[in-house]
mmCIF file of C-alpha atoms in Angstrom:
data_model
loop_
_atom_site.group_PDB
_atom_site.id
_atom_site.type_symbol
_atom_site.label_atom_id
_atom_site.label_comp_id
_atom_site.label_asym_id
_atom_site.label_seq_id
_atom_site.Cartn_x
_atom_site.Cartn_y
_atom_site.Cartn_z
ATOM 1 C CA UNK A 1 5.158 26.131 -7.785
ATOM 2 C CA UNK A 2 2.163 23.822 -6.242
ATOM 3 C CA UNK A 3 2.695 21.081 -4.174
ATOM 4 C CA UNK A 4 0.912 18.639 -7.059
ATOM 5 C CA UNK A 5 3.078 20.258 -9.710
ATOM 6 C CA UNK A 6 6.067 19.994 -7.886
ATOM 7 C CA UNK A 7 5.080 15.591 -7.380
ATOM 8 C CA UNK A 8 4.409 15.455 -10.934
ATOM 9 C CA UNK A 9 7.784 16.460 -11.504
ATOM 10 C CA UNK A 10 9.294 14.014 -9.099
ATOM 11 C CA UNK A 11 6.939 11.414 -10.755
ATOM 12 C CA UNK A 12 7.292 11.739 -13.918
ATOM 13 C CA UNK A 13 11.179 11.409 -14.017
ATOM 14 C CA UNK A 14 16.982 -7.822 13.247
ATOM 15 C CA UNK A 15 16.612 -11.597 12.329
ATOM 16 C CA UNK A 16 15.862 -12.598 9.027
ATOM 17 C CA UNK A 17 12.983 -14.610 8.686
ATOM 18 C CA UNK A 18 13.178 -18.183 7.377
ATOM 19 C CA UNK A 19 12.920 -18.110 3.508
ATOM 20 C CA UNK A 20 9.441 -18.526 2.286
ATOM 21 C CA UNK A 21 10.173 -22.321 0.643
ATOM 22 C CA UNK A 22 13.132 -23.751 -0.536
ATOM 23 C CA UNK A 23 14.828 -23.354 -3.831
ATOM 24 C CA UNK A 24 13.844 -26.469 -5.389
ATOM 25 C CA UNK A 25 10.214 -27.325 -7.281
ATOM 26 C CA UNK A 26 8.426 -30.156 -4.487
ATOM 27 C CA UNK A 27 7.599 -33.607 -6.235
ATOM 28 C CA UNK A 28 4.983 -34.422 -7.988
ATOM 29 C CA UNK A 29 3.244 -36.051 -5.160
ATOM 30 C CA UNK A 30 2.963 -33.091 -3.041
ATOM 31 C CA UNK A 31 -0.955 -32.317 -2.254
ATOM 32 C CA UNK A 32 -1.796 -29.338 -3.892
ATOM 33 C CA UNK A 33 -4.003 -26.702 -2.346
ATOM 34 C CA UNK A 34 -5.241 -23.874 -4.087
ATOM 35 C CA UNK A 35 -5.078 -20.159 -3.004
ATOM 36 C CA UNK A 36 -8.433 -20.314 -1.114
ATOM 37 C CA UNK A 37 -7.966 -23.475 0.533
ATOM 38 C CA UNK A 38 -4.854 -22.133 1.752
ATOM 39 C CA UNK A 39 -6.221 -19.770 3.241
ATOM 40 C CA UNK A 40 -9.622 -21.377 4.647
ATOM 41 C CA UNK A 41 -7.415 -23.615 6.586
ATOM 42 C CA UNK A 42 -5.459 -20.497 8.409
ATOM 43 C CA UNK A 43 -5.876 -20.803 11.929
ATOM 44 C CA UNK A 44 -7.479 -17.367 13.777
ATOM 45 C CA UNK A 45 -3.332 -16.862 15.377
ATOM 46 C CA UNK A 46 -2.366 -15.992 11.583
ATOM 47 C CA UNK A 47 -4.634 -13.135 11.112
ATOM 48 C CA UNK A 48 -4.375 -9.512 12.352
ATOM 49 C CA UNK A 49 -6.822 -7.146 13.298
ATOM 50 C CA UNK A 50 -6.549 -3.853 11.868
ATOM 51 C CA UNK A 51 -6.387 -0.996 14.422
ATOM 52 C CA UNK A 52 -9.669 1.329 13.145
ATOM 53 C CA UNK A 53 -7.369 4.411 14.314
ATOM 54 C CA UNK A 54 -4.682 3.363 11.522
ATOM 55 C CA UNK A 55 -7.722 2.909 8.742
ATOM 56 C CA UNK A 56 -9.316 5.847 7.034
ATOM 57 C CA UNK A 57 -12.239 5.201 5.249
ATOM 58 C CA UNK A 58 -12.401 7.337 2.203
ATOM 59 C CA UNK A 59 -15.763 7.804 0.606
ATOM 60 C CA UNK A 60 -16.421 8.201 -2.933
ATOM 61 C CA UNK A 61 -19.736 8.373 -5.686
ATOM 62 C CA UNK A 62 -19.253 5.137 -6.431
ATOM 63 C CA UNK A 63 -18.420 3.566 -2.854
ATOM 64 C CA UNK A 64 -15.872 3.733 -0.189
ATOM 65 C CA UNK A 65 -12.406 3.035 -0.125
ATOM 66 C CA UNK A 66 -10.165 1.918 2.859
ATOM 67 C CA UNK A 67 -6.659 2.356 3.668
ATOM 68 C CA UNK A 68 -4.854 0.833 6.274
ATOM 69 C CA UNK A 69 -1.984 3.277 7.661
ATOM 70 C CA UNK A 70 2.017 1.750 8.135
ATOM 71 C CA UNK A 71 2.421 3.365 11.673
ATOM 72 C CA UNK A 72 5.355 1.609 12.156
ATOM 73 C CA UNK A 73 7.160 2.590 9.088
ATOM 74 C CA UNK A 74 5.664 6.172 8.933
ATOM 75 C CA UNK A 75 5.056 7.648 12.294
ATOM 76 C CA UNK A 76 5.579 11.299 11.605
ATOM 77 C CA UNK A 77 3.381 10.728 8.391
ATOM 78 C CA UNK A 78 0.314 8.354 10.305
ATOM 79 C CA UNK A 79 -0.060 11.032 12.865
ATOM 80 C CA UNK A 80 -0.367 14.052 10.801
ATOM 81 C CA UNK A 81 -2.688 12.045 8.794
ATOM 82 C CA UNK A 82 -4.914 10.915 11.304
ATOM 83 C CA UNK A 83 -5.047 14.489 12.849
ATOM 84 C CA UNK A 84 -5.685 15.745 8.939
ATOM 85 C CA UNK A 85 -8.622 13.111 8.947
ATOM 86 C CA UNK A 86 -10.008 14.563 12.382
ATOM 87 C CA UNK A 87 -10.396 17.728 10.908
ATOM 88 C CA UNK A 88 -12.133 16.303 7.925
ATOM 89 C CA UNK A 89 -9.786 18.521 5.507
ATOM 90 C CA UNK A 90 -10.337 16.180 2.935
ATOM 91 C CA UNK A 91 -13.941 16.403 2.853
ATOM 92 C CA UNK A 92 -14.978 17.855 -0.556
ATOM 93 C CA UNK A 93 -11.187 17.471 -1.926
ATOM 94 C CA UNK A 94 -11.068 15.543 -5.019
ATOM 95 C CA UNK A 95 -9.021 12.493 -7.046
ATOM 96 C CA UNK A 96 -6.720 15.254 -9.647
ATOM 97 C CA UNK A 97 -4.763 13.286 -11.113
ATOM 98 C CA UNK A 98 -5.280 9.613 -13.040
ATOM 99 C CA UNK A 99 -2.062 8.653 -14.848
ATOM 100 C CA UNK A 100 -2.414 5.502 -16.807
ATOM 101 C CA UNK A 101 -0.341 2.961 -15.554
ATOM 102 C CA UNK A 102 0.481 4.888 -12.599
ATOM 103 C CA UNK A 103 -1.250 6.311 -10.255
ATOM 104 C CA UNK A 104 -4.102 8.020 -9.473
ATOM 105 C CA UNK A 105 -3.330 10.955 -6.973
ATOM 106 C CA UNK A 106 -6.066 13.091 -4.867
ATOM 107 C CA UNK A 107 -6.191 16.412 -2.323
ATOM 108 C CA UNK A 108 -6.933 19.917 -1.753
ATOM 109 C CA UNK A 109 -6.437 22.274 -4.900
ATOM 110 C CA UNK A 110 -4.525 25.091 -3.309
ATOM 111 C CA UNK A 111 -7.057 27.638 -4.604
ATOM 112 C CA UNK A 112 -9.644 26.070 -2.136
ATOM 113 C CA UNK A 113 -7.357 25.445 1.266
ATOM 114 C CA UNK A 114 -9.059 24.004 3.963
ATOM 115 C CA UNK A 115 -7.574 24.950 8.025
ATOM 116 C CA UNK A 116 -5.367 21.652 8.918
ATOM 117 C CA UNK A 117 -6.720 21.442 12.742
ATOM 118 C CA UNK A 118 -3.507 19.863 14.684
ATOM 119 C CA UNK A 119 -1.996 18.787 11.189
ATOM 120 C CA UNK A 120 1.488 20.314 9.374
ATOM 121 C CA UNK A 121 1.646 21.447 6.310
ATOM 122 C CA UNK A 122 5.419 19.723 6.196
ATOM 123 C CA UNK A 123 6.990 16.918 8.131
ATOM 124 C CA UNK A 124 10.564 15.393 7.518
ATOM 125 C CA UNK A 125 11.176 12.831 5.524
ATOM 126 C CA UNK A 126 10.789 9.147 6.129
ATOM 127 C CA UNK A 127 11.436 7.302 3.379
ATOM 128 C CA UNK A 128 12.894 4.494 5.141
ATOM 129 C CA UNK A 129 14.136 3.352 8.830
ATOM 130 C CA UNK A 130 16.724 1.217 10.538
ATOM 131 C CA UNK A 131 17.123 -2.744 9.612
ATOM 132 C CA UNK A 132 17.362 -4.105 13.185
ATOM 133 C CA UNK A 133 13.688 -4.246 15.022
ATOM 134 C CA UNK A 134 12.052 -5.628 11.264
ATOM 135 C CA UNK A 135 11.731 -8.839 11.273
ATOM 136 C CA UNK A 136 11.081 -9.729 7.663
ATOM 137 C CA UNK A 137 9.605 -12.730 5.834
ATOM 138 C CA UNK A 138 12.097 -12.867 3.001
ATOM 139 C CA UNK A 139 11.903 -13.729 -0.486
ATOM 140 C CA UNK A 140 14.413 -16.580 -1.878
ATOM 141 C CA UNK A 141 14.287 -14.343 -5.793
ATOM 142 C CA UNK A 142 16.729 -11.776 -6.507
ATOM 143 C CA UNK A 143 15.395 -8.157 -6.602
ATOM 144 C CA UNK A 144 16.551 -5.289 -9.060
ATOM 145 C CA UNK A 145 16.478 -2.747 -6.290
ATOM 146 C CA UNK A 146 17.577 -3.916 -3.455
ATOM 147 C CA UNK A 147 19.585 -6.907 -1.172
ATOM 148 C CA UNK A 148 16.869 -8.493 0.314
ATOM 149 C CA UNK A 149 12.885 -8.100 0.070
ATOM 150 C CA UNK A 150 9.826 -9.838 1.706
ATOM 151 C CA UNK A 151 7.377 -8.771 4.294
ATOM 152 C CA UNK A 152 7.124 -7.275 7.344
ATOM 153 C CA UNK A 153 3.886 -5.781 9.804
ATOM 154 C CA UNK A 154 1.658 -7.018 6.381
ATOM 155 C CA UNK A 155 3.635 -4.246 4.344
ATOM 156 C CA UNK A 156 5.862 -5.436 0.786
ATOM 157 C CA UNK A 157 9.124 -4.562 2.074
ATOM 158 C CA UNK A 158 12.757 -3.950 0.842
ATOM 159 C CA UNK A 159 16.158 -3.517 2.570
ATOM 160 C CA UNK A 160 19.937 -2.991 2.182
ATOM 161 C CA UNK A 161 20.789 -4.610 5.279
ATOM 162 C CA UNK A 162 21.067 -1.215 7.408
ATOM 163 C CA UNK A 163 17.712 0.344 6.295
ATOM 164 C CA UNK A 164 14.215 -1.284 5.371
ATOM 165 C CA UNK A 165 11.333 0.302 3.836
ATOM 166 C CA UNK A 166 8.146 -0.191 1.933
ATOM 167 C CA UNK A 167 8.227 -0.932 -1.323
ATOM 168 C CA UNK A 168 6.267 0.479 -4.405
ATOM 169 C CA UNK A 169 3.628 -2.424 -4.864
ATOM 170 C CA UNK A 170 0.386 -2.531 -6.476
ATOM 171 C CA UNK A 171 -2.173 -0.371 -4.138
ATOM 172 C CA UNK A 172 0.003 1.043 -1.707
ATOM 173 C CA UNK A 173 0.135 4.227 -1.032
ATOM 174 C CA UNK A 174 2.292 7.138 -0.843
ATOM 175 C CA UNK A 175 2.801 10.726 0.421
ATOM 176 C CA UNK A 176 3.047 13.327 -2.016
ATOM 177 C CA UNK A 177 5.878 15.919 -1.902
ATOM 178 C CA UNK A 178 7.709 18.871 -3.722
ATOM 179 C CA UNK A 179 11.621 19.156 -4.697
ATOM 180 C CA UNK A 180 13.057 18.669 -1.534
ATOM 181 C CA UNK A 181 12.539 16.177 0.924
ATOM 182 C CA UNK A 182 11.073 17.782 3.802
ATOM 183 C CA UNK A 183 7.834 19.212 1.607
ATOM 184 C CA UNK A 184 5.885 16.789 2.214
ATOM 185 C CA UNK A 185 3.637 15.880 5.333
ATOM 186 C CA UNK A 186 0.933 13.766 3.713
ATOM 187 C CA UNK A 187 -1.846 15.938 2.625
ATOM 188 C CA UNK A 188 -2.128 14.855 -0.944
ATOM 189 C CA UNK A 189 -2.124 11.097 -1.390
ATOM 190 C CA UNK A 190 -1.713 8.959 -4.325
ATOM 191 C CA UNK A 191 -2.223 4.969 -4.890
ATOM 192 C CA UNK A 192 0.146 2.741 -7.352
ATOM 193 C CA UNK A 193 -2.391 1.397 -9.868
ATOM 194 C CA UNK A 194 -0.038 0.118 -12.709
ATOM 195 C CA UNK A 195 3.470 -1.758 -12.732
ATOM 196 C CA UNK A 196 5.460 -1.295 -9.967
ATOM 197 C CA UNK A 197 7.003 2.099 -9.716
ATOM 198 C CA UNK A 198 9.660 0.520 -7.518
ATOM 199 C CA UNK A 199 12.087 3.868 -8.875
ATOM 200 C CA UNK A 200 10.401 5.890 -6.404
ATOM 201 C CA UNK A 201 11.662 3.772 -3.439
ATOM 202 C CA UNK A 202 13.123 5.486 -0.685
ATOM 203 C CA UNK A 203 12.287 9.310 -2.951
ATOM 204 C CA UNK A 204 9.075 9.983 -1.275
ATOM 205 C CA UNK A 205 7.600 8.170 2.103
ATOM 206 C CA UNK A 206 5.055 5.303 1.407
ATOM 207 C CA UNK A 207 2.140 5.429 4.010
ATOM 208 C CA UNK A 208 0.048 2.348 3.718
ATOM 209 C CA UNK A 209 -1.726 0.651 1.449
ATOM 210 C CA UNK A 210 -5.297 0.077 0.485
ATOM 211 C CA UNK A 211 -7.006 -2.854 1.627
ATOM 212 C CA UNK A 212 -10.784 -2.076 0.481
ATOM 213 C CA UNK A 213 -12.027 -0.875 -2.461
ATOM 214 C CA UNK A 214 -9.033 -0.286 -4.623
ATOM 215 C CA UNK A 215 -11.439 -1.044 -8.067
ATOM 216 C CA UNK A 216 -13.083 2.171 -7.363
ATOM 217 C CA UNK A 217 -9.652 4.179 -8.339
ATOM 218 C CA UNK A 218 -7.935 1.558 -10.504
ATOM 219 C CA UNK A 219 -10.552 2.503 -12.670
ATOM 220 C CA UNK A 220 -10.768 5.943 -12.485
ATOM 221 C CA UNK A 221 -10.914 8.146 -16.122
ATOM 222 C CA UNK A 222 -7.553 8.713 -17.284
ATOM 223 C CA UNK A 223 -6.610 12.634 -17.136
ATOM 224 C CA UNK A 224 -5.749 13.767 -20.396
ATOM 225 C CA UNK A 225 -2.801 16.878 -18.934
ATOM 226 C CA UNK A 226 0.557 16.288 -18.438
ATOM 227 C CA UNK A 227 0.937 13.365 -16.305
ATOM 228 C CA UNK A 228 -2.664 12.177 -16.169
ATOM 229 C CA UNK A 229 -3.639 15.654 -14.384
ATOM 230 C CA UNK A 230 -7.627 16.831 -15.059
ATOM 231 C CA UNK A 231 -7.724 19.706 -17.300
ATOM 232 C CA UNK A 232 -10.634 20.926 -15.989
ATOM 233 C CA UNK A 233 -12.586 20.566 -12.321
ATOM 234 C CA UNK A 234 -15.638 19.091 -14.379
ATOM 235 C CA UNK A 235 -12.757 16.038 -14.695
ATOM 236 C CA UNK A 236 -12.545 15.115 -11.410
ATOM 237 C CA UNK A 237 -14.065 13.117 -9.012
ATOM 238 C CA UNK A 238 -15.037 15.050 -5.467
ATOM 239 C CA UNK A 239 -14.578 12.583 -2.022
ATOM 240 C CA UNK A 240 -17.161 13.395 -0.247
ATOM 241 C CA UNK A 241 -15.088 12.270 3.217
ATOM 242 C CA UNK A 242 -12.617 11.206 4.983
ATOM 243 C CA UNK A 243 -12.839 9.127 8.800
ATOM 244 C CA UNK A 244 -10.384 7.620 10.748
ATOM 245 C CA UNK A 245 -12.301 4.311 11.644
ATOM 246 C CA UNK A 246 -12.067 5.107 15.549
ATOM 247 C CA UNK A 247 -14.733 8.276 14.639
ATOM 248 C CA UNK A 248 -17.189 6.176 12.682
ATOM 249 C CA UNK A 249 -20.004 5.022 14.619
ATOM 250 C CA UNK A 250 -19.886 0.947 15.215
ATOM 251 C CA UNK A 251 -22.077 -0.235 12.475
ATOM 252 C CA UNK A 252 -20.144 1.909 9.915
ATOM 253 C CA UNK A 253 -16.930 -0.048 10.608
ATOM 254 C CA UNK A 254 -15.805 -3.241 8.743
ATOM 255 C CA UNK A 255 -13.591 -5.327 10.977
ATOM 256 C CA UNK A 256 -10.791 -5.896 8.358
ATOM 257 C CA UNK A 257 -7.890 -8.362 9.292
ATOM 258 C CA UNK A 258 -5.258 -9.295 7.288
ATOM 259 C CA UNK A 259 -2.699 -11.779 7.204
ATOM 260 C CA UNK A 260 -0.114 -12.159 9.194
ATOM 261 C CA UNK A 261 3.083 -11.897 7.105
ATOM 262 C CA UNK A 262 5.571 -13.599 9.497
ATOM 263 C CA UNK A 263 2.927 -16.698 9.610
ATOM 264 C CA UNK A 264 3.089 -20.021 8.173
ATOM 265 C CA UNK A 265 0.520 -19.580 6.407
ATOM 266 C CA UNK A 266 1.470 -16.853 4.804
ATOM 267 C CA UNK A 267 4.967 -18.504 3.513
ATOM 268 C CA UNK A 268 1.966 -21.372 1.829
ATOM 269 C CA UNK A 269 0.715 -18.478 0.496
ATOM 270 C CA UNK A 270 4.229 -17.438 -1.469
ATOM 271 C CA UNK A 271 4.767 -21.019 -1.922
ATOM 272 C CA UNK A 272 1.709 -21.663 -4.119
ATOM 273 C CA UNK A 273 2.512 -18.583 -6.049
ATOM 274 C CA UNK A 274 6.027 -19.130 -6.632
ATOM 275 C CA UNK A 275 5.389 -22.756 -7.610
ATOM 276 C CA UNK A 276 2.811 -22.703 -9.484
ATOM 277 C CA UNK A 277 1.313 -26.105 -9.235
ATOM 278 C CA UNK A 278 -2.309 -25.866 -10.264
ATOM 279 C CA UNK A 279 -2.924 -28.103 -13.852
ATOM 280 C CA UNK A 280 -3.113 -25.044 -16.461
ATOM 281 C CA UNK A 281 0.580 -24.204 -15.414
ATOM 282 C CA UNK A 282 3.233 -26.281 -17.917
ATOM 283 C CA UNK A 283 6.138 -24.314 -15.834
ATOM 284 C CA UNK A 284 6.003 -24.013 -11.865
ATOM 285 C CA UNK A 285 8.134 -21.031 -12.165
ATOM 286 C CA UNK A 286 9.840 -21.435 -8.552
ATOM 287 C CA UNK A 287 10.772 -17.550 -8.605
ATOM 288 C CA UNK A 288 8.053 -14.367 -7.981
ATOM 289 C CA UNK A 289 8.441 -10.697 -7.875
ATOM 290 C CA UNK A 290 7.946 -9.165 -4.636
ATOM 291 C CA UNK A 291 4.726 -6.865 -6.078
ATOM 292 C CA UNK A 292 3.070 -10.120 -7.565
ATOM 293 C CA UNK A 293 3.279 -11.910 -3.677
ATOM 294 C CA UNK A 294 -0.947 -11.329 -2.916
ATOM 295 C CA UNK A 295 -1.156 -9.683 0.603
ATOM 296 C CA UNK A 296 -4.960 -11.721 1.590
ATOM 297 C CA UNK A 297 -7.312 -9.293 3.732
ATOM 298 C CA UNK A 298 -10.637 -10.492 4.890
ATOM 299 C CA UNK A 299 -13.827 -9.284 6.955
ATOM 300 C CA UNK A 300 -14.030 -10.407 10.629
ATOM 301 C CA UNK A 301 -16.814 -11.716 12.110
#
């Protein structure tokens, strides 16, 4: 069986932080700065820049897409990656899979292999690592999956107090695999574009997430096979390349930071969206869902 039937079966079945505000709605009196103010008044300290050896720039028809690479919750997975990228085996590979809802999924169809340079073919799993060293941002709500949640190294995170790992949110971005879970290794990818498949936490090892150009494959045709696969090659959408950002020459590069997550400006940030303060709001709320916390990225100068 192929590696991308073998996903779509999967598929289709340390010091904590201060808490991000307190429990209680603040008064009425309480200045009230939007999303954007918030973060126009972020000093330079709360933003990171984003290592151009952890980003691959994916380029498509309709524009280029770029995905920043968890290193520190991945490292088997970010290496063979990057070493994937260097030997440009995803050049002329192609988006297979569009599953309303759920993801959109892209690689090499096995009847068209490409050599791997210094990549594997299959790495061991990583679908999560230990607590201590994680410092997380933490999240006052209750979570259906797990003990605690929040942020950690600008990744949604989750944790049951002797393991962390990243969490299913909007736009990240996972490592496909077959039945077991050492089939893997990273060369077909997939992106969460729908509701939170938080179900496939800690099942399959989450790489990154996409910080650029995520409307280009939200939007992607639906596939009309099993599981959103293309029925035909006609369906799908070729990706022209693949670059680690440390290959591109200078003026291809954007300078992406992002947030710090273990910033105070960030826990503004989860304040304003778990009290939701601006006028149209009747009901502040005072509770959010880990996947609905924004994660801000931004262009350097």
């Amino acid at each position: 069986m192929g590696m991308f039937a073998r996903l779509a079966g999967l598929v289709g079945l340390g010091v904590l932080a201060a808490c991000a505000s307190s429990a209680a709605s603040p008064g009425p009196d309480q200045p009230v700065r939007s999303l954007a103010e918030i973060l126009e008044q972020a000093p330079a300290s709360d933003w990171r820049t984003v290592d151009q050896n952890n980003l691959l720039y994916m380029q498509l028809p309709a524009g280029r897409v770029i995905i920043e690479l968890a290193a520190d919750y991945t490292p088997l997975h970010t290496a063979n990656i990057q070493a994937l990228a260097r030997a440009h085996y995803w050049d002329g590979a192609a988006i297979m899979r569009s599953q309303e809802n759920y993801v959109v999924q892209w690689g090499r169809d096995e009847a068209d292999p490409r050599p791997m340079g210094d990549g594997q073919a299959t790495l061991a799993a990583e679908f999560d690592q230990p607590r201590a060293g994680f410092e997380i941002t933490r999240l006052p709500d209750p979570d259906s999956y797990a003990r605690e949640v929040g942020f950690a190294h600008g990744f949604p995170v989750a944790s049951n107090g002797a393991r962390t790992w990243m969490a299913h949110c909007y736009g990240m971005v996972g490592a496909g695999r077959g039945d077991t879970a050492e089939s893997g290794s990273g060369a077909e990818l997939y992106v969460v574009i729908g509701h939170a498949p938080r179900h496939l936490d800690r099942n399959i090892a989450t790489v990154g997430r996409v910080l650029q150009g995520m409307e280009l494959l939200s939007v992607m045709p639906r596939g009309t096979g099993p599981l959103g696969f293309y029925e035909t090659p006609a369906e799908r959408t070729t990706i022209s390349s693949v670059r680690l950002g440390s290959e591109l020459p200078a003026n291809e590069r954007v300078n992406l930071e992002t947030l710090r997550t273990d910033s105070e400006t960030f826990r503004a940030v989860i304040d304003s969206r778990r009290f939701r303060r601006e006028s149209w709001f009747l009901d502040p709320v005072g509770r959010i869902n880990l996947c609905n916390v924004p994660l801000p990225v931004r262009v350097g100068g």
